mmCIF file of C-alpha atoms and ligand atoms in Angstrom:
data_model
loop_
_atom_site.group_PDB
_atom_site.id
_atom_site.type_symbol
_atom_site.label_atom_id
_atom_site.label_comp_id
_atom_site.label_asym_id
_atom_site.label_seq_id
_atom_site.Cartn_x
_atom_site.Cartn_y
_atom_site.Cartn_z
ATOM 1 C CA MET Q 15 181.184 225.989 100.082
ATOM 2 C CA ILE Q 16 177.683 227.013 101.105
ATOM 3 C CA ARG Q 17 175.881 230.701 102.277
ATOM 4 C CA PHE Q 18 172.885 231.066 103.775
ATOM 5 C CA GLU Q 19 171.856 234.668 103.527
ATOM 6 C CA GLN Q 20 169.162 235.799 105.804
ATOM 7 C CA VAL Q 21 166.811 232.904 104.322
ATOM 8 C CA SER Q 22 163.175 232.504 104.809
ATOM 9 C CA LYS Q 23 161.033 229.589 103.822
ATOM 10 C CA ALA Q 24 157.088 229.950 103.765
ATOM 11 C CA TYR Q 25 155.322 227.220 102.428
ATOM 12 C CA PRO Q 26 152.489 226.953 100.810
ATOM 13 C CA GLY Q 27 149.178 227.795 103.495
ATOM 14 C CA GLY Q 28 151.918 230.079 105.011
ATOM 15 C CA HIS Q 29 153.182 227.746 107.035
ATOM 16 C CA HIS Q 30 157.220 229.815 108.018
ATOM 17 C CA ALA Q 31 159.388 226.874 108.271
ATOM 18 C CA LEU Q 32 163.174 229.145 107.891
ATOM 19 C CA LYS Q 33 163.082 232.522 109.240
ATOM 20 C CA ASN Q 34 165.653 234.713 108.824
ATOM 21 C CA LEU Q 35 168.770 232.020 108.971
ATOM 22 C CA SER Q 36 172.031 233.033 107.855
ATOM 23 C CA PHE Q 37 175.064 230.317 108.493
ATOM 24 C CA ASN Q 38 178.178 229.916 106.375
ATOM 25 C CA ILE Q 39 179.974 226.276 105.268
ATOM 26 C CA GLY Q 40 183.474 226.340 103.962
ATOM 27 C CA LYS Q 41 184.501 223.438 101.549
ATOM 28 C CA GLY Q 42 185.660 220.196 103.376
ATOM 29 C CA GLU Q 43 183.653 220.420 106.027
ATOM 30 C CA MET Q 44 181.297 218.012 108.459
ATOM 31 C CA ILE Q 45 178.447 219.593 109.988
ATOM 32 C CA PHE Q 46 175.534 218.507 111.894
ATOM 33 C CA ILE Q 47 172.425 219.738 111.874
ATOM 34 C CA ALA Q 48 170.120 219.243 114.528
ATOM 35 C CA GLY Q 49 166.474 219.327 116.257
ATOM 36 C CA HIS Q 50 163.515 218.517 117.217
ATOM 37 C CA SER Q 51 161.272 217.307 114.066
ATOM 38 C CA GLY Q 52 159.682 219.906 112.257
ATOM 39 C CA ALA Q 53 162.553 222.399 112.953
ATOM 40 C CA GLY Q 54 163.669 223.248 109.651
ATOM 41 C CA LYS Q 55 166.293 220.592 108.922
ATOM 42 C CA SER Q 56 165.099 219.306 105.891
ATOM 43 C CA THR Q 57 163.809 222.736 104.359
ATOM 44 C CA VAL Q 58 167.877 223.572 104.883
ATOM 45 C CA LEU Q 59 168.927 220.379 103.175
ATOM 46 C CA LYS Q 60 166.330 221.158 99.852
ATOM 47 C CA LEU Q 61 167.384 224.543 99.710
ATOM 48 C CA ILE Q 62 171.081 223.433 98.948
ATOM 49 C CA SER Q 63 170.487 221.087 96.880
ATOM 50 C CA GLY Q 64 167.747 223.488 94.636
ATOM 51 C CA ILE Q 65 165.023 221.164 95.298
ATOM 52 C CA ILE Q 66 162.949 223.842 97.132
ATOM 53 C CA LYS Q 67 163.368 227.804 96.323
ATOM 54 C CA PRO Q 68 164.027 230.363 99.057
ATOM 55 C CA SER Q 69 160.978 232.858 100.091
ATOM 56 C CA GLY Q 70 163.217 235.258 100.772
ATOM 57 C CA GLY Q 71 166.996 236.080 101.427
ATOM 58 C CA ARG Q 72 169.710 234.140 99.233
ATOM 59 C CA VAL Q 73 170.927 230.401 99.057
ATOM 60 C CA TRP Q 74 175.084 230.262 97.585
ATOM 61 C CA LEU Q 75 176.588 227.204 96.899
ATOM 62 C CA ASN Q 76 180.100 227.071 95.323
ATOM 63 C CA LYS Q 77 179.542 231.198 94.730
ATOM 64 C CA GLN Q 78 176.477 231.143 92.676
ATOM 65 C CA ASP Q 79 173.229 232.571 93.878
ATOM 66 C CA LEU Q 80 170.785 229.410 93.532
ATOM 67 C CA GLY Q 81 167.988 231.574 93.183
ATOM 68 C CA THR Q 82 169.517 232.936 89.891
ATOM 69 C CA LEU Q 83 169.676 229.652 88.499
ATOM 70 C CA ASN Q 84 167.744 227.884 86.124
ATOM 71 C CA ASP Q 85 166.441 224.388 86.249
ATOM 72 C CA ASN Q 86 169.706 223.418 83.631
ATOM 73 C CA GLN Q 87 171.824 225.093 85.881
ATOM 74 C CA LEU Q 88 170.998 223.463 89.148
ATOM 75 C CA GLY Q 89 170.542 220.168 87.062
ATOM 76 C CA PHE Q 90 174.745 220.404 86.552
ATOM 77 C CA LEU Q 91 175.026 222.004 89.883
ATOM 78 C CA ARG Q 92 173.476 219.031 91.364
ATOM 79 C CA GLN Q 93 175.925 216.388 89.894
ATOM 80 C CA HIS Q 94 178.557 217.332 92.710
ATOM 81 C CA ILE Q 95 175.696 216.582 95.102
ATOM 82 C CA GLY Q 96 175.337 213.319 96.770
ATOM 83 C CA ILE Q 97 171.889 213.087 98.533
ATOM 84 C CA VAL Q 98 170.759 210.628 100.974
ATOM 85 C CA PHE Q 99 166.714 210.750 101.334
ATOM 86 C CA GLN Q 100 164.945 210.333 104.511
ATOM 87 C CA ASP Q 101 162.670 208.859 102.350
ATOM 88 C CA HIS Q 102 165.697 206.281 100.256
ATOM 89 C CA LYS Q 103 163.822 206.394 97.524
ATOM 90 C CA ILE Q 104 165.185 202.815 96.804
ATOM 91 C CA LEU Q 105 164.156 200.881 93.638
ATOM 92 C CA PHE Q 106 162.938 197.481 94.926
ATOM 93 C CA ASP Q 107 162.879 196.287 91.462
ATOM 94 C CA ARG Q 108 166.515 196.178 90.737
ATOM 95 C CA ASN Q 109 169.225 194.678 92.167
ATOM 96 C CA VAL Q 110 171.744 196.528 94.183
ATOM 97 C CA LEU Q 111 174.388 197.497 91.024
ATOM 98 C CA GLN Q 112 171.883 198.217 89.357
ATOM 99 C CA ASN Q 113 170.546 200.818 92.097
ATOM 100 C CA VAL Q 114 174.058 202.014 92.331
ATOM 101 C CA LEU Q 115 174.563 202.643 88.883
ATOM 102 C CA LEU Q 116 171.506 204.397 88.022
ATOM 103 C CA PRO Q 117 172.952 207.805 89.199
ATOM 104 C CA LEU Q 118 175.980 207.490 86.682
ATOM 105 C CA ARG Q 119 173.503 206.991 83.748
ATOM 106 C CA ILE Q 120 171.598 209.625 84.565
ATOM 107 C CA ILE Q 121 174.653 211.635 84.046
ATOM 108 C CA GLY Q 122 175.129 209.692 81.111
ATOM 109 C CA TYR Q 123 178.269 206.909 82.327
ATOM 110 C CA ASN Q 124 177.916 203.824 81.092
ATOM 111 C CA GLY Q 125 179.755 200.569 81.041
ATOM 112 C CA ARG Q 126 182.539 198.755 82.267
ATOM 113 C CA GLN Q 127 183.815 202.341 84.024
ATOM 114 C CA ALA Q 128 180.664 202.567 85.302
ATOM 115 C CA GLU Q 129 180.246 199.324 86.341
ATOM 116 C CA HIS Q 130 183.858 199.028 88.423
ATOM 117 C CA ARG Q 131 182.708 202.700 90.449
ATOM 118 C CA ALA Q 132 179.642 201.095 91.210
ATOM 119 C CA ARG Q 133 180.775 197.942 92.584
ATOM 120 C CA ALA Q 134 183.766 200.606 94.008
ATOM 121 C CA ALA Q 135 180.698 202.349 96.266
ATOM 122 C CA ILE Q 136 179.237 199.361 97.198
ATOM 123 C CA GLU Q 137 182.816 197.823 98.586
ATOM 124 C CA LYS Q 138 183.451 200.941 100.796
ATOM 125 C CA VAL Q 139 180.244 201.368 101.802
ATOM 126 C CA GLY Q 140 180.712 197.953 103.342
ATOM 127 C CA LEU Q 141 178.413 195.759 101.407
ATOM 128 C CA GLY Q 142 180.712 194.110 98.853
ATOM 129 C CA GLY Q 143 179.692 190.813 98.132
ATOM 130 C CA ARG Q 144 176.059 191.658 97.788
ATOM 131 C CA GLU Q 145 175.961 193.622 94.575
ATOM 132 C CA LEU Q 146 173.391 190.953 92.919
ATOM 133 C CA ALA Q 147 170.999 191.033 96.446
ATOM 134 C CA ASP Q 148 167.687 192.149 95.773
ATOM 135 C CA PRO Q 149 167.186 195.497 98.210
ATOM 136 C CA VAL Q 150 164.423 193.998 100.218
ATOM 137 C CA THR Q 151 166.676 191.006 101.536
ATOM 138 C CA LEU Q 152 168.819 193.624 103.080
ATOM 139 C CA SER Q 153 168.724 194.857 106.749
ATOM 140 C CA GLY Q 154 167.870 198.403 107.301
ATOM 141 C CA GLY Q 155 171.146 199.698 108.061
ATOM 142 C CA GLU Q 156 172.251 197.672 104.912
ATOM 143 C CA GLN Q 157 169.579 199.514 103.180
ATOM 144 C CA GLN Q 158 170.849 202.510 104.608
ATOM 145 C CA ARG Q 159 174.192 201.404 103.397
ATOM 146 C CA LEU Q 160 173.031 201.278 99.947
ATOM 147 C CA CYS Q 161 171.540 204.859 99.701
ATOM 148 C CA ILE Q 162 174.510 206.173 100.649
ATOM 149 C CA ALA Q 163 176.660 203.937 98.277
ATOM 150 C CA ARG Q 164 174.420 205.545 95.585
ATOM 151 C CA ALA Q 165 175.107 209.499 96.433
ATOM 152 C CA VAL Q 166 178.179 208.870 96.706
ATOM 153 C CA VAL Q 167 178.942 206.738 93.490
ATOM 154 C CA HIS Q 168 179.802 210.432 91.117
ATOM 155 C CA GLN Q 169 182.114 211.153 93.340
ATOM 156 C CA PRO Q 170 180.453 214.431 95.005
ATOM 157 C CA SER Q 171 182.212 216.988 96.734
ATOM 158 C CA LEU Q 172 179.018 217.750 99.157
ATOM 159 C CA LEU Q 173 177.383 214.702 100.845
ATOM 160 C CA ILE Q 174 174.154 215.460 101.931
ATOM 161 C CA ALA Q 175 172.005 213.151 104.152
ATOM 162 C CA ASP Q 176 168.638 213.781 105.827
ATOM 163 C CA GLU Q 177 168.239 211.493 109.019
ATOM 164 C CA PRO Q 178 170.432 208.956 107.538
ATOM 165 C CA SER Q 179 170.030 206.489 111.069
ATOM 166 C CA ALA Q 180 166.312 207.674 111.943
ATOM 167 C CA ASN Q 181 165.428 204.391 111.803
ATOM 168 C CA LEU Q 182 168.381 202.556 112.855
ATOM 169 C CA ASP Q 183 169.419 200.967 117.055
ATOM 170 C CA ARG Q 184 172.109 203.298 118.209
ATOM 171 C CA ALA Q 185 174.942 201.337 116.895
ATOM 172 C CA TYR Q 186 173.952 200.650 113.682
ATOM 173 C CA ALA Q 187 173.451 204.499 113.889
ATOM 174 C CA LEU Q 188 176.492 204.760 115.080
ATOM 175 C CA ASP Q 189 178.243 203.199 112.621
ATOM 176 C CA ILE Q 190 176.436 204.607 109.791
ATOM 177 C CA MET Q 191 177.940 207.938 111.285
ATOM 178 C CA GLU Q 192 181.163 206.527 111.120
ATOM 179 C CA LEU Q 193 180.853 206.164 107.443
ATOM 180 C CA PHE Q 194 180.288 209.682 107.094
ATOM 181 C CA LYS Q 195 183.042 210.632 108.626
ATOM 182 C CA THR Q 196 185.535 208.094 106.652
ATOM 183 C CA PHE Q 197 183.800 210.232 103.210
ATOM 184 C CA HIS Q 198 184.457 213.589 105.141
ATOM 185 C CA GLU Q 199 187.931 212.346 105.823
ATOM 186 C CA ALA Q 200 188.131 211.891 101.992
ATOM 187 C CA GLY Q 201 187.417 215.391 101.231
ATOM 188 C CA THR Q 202 184.256 215.640 101.024
ATOM 189 C CA THR Q 203 181.772 218.176 102.553
ATOM 190 C CA VAL Q 204 179.479 216.317 104.161
ATOM 191 C CA MET Q 205 176.093 217.638 106.051
ATOM 192 C CA VAL Q 206 174.098 215.166 108.310
ATOM 193 C CA ALA Q 207 170.961 216.450 109.983
ATOM 194 C CA ALA Q 208 169.276 214.962 112.739
ATOM 195 C CA HIS Q 209 167.020 215.171 115.900
ATOM 196 C CA ASP Q 210 169.294 212.640 117.976
ATOM 197 C CA GLU Q 211 172.200 215.019 118.672
ATOM 198 C CA SER Q 212 174.519 212.067 121.298
ATOM 199 C CA LEU Q 213 174.979 210.917 117.861
ATOM 200 C CA MET Q 214 176.914 213.770 117.020
ATOM 201 C CA ALA Q 215 178.447 214.045 120.344
ATOM 202 C CA ASP Q 216 181.519 212.574 120.149
ATOM 203 C CA TYR Q 217 182.832 213.982 116.730
ATOM 204 C CA GLY Q 218 184.071 217.621 117.850
ATOM 205 C CA HIS Q 219 182.004 218.770 114.544
ATOM 206 C CA ARG Q 220 179.840 222.078 114.576
ATOM 207 C CA ILE Q 221 176.595 221.728 115.073
ATOM 208 C CA ILE Q 222 173.966 224.116 113.384
ATOM 209 C CA ARG Q 223 170.709 223.807 115.778
ATOM 210 C CA LEU Q 224 167.679 224.799 114.682
ATOM 211 C CA GLN Q 225 164.552 225.097 116.529
ATOM 212 C CA GLN Q 226 161.158 226.699 115.030
ATOM 213 C CA GLY Q 227 163.149 227.668 112.067
ATOM 214 C CA SER Q 228 166.029 229.568 113.373
ATOM 215 C CA LEU Q 229 169.782 229.672 114.647
ATOM 216 C CA TYR Q 230 169.664 228.680 118.704
ATOM 217 C CA ALA Q 231 172.899 228.328 120.899
HETATM 218 P P1 ADP C 89 162.310 218.955 110.038
HETATM 219 O O1 ADP C 89 163.417 217.845 108.408
HETATM 220 O O2 ADP C 89 163.481 219.540 111.263
HETATM 221 O O3 ADP C 89 161.600 217.816 110.701
HETATM 222 P P2 ADP C 89 160.816 220.226 108.100
HETATM 223 O O4 ADP C 89 162.142 221.371 107.267
HETATM 224 O O5 ADP C 89 160.806 219.364 107.197
HETATM 225 O O6 ADP C 89 161.817 220.109 109.322
HETATM 226 O O7 ADP C 89 159.936 221.143 107.948
HETATM 227 C C1 ADP C 89 159.836 222.463 108.855
HETATM 228 C C2 ADP C 89 158.320 223.060 109.045
HETATM 229 O O8 ADP C 89 157.655 222.992 107.471
HETATM 230 C C3 ADP C 89 157.389 221.992 109.796
HETATM 231 O O9 ADP C 89 156.617 222.726 110.311
HETATM 232 C C4 ADP C 89 156.457 221.232 108.511
HETATM 233 O O10 ADP C 89 155.654 220.297 108.600
HETATM 234 C C5 ADP C 89 156.608 222.142 107.599
HETATM 235 N N1 ADP C 89 156.571 221.311 106.317
HETATM 236 C C6 ADP C 89 157.858 221.065 105.689
HETATM 237 N N2 ADP C 89 157.584 220.878 104.425
HETATM 238 C C7 ADP C 89 156.495 221.094 104.317
HETATM 239 C C8 ADP C 89 155.666 221.480 102.854
HETATM 240 N N3 ADP C 89 155.683 220.907 101.690
HETATM 241 N N4 ADP C 89 154.359 222.202 103.039
HETATM 242 C C9 ADP C 89 153.821 223.140 104.217
HETATM 243 N N5 ADP C 89 154.627 222.658 105.024
HETATM 244 C C10 ADP C 89 155.236 221.575 104.969
HETATM 245 P P1 ADP C 90 160.683 215.960 107.487
HETATM 246 O O1 ADP C 90 159.563 216.965 108.063
HETATM 247 O O2 ADP C 90 161.946 215.314 108.216
HETATM 248 O O3 ADP C 90 160.706 215.789 106.159
HETATM 249 P P2 ADP C 90 158.071 214.518 107.354
HETATM 250 O O4 ADP C 90 157.603 213.219 107.037
HETATM 251 O O5 ADP C 90 157.068 215.679 108.128
HETATM 252 O O6 ADP C 90 159.884 214.761 107.127
HETATM 253 O O7 ADP C 90 157.984 215.445 105.410
HETATM 254 C C1 ADP C 90 157.526 214.439 104.565
HETATM 255 C C2 ADP C 90 157.218 214.936 103.789
HETATM 256 O O8 ADP C 90 156.200 215.829 103.882
HETATM 257 C C3 ADP C 90 158.181 216.110 102.856
HETATM 258 O O9 ADP C 90 158.724 216.297 101.485
HETATM 259 C C4 ADP C 90 157.662 217.497 103.843
HETATM 260 O O10 ADP C 90 158.013 218.637 102.431
HETATM 261 C C5 ADP C 90 156.350 217.065 103.592
HETATM 262 N N1 ADP C 90 155.743 217.797 104.448
HETATM 263 C C6 ADP C 90 155.998 217.785 106.036
HETATM 264 N N2 ADP C 90 155.119 218.304 106.705
HETATM 265 C C7 ADP C 90 154.656 218.814 105.954
HETATM 266 C C8 ADP C 90 152.614 219.514 105.935
HETATM 267 N N3 ADP C 90 152.704 220.177 106.796
HETATM 268 N N4 ADP C 90 152.207 219.768 104.723
HETATM 269 C C9 ADP C 90 152.652 219.449 103.811
HETATM 270 N N5 ADP C 90 153.913 218.593 103.511
HETATM 271 C C10 ADP C 90 154.565 218.262 104.567
#
């Protein structure tokens, strides 16, 4: 489903975030990306979601070379991806339900059916009953669940999360990992980046380890 072929990424200023990185991820896999802060994890996820382009090499998603796609095509592809951003991007001027409805609105999906789907996503992440809550009243773990509901509401085939448990106590962090597992078990390809590898230990899924932009064993 995803193929990195000798991918390099240099940011303006010449910093080489990734160096000749190659790996494959199969459809339906659950994959962790581990590495210290600055290792290149976010850069990998941003390349896959087409937010940034590689400086060298190719990134393939569903047999398409992302470097050859225009913005419209990338936008279309992104409709099949759910992203849990590191910085949340929760809109605090609307309630939980309205936050989760937003991605559906963007793809032109409105009305009762959209609301039905949004409520189902909220239920699935364990926030049932909080639909009308103001997001500021949610705990850190609950806010993260809101982000996950928003990422899965359009039923993406690929779910990507960047440090989804970074600011959570360990027990809550593990709950969040369990939640990703349920989406994986439902058939979604799942990629979770985290610096804390101990959160990944119990799952037995493949771990891509990055160090200064390269793979390490
Ligand atoms: P991680 O997610 O593992 O913390 P990142 O992919 O965010 O790593 O960053 C990899 C390296 O690239 C870091 O050294 C970071 O400072 C640098 N970097 C990331 N984004 C930018 C940017 N927009 N401009 C310049 N350097 C960046
Ligand atoms: P992460 O590295 O995990 O993405 P950061 O806090 O390092 O988190 O980065 C936050 C934002 O700033 C990201 O969008 C990243 O691309 C950008 N960024 C990171 N490092 C640099 C840098 N050295 N120069 C410019 N932008 C950066």
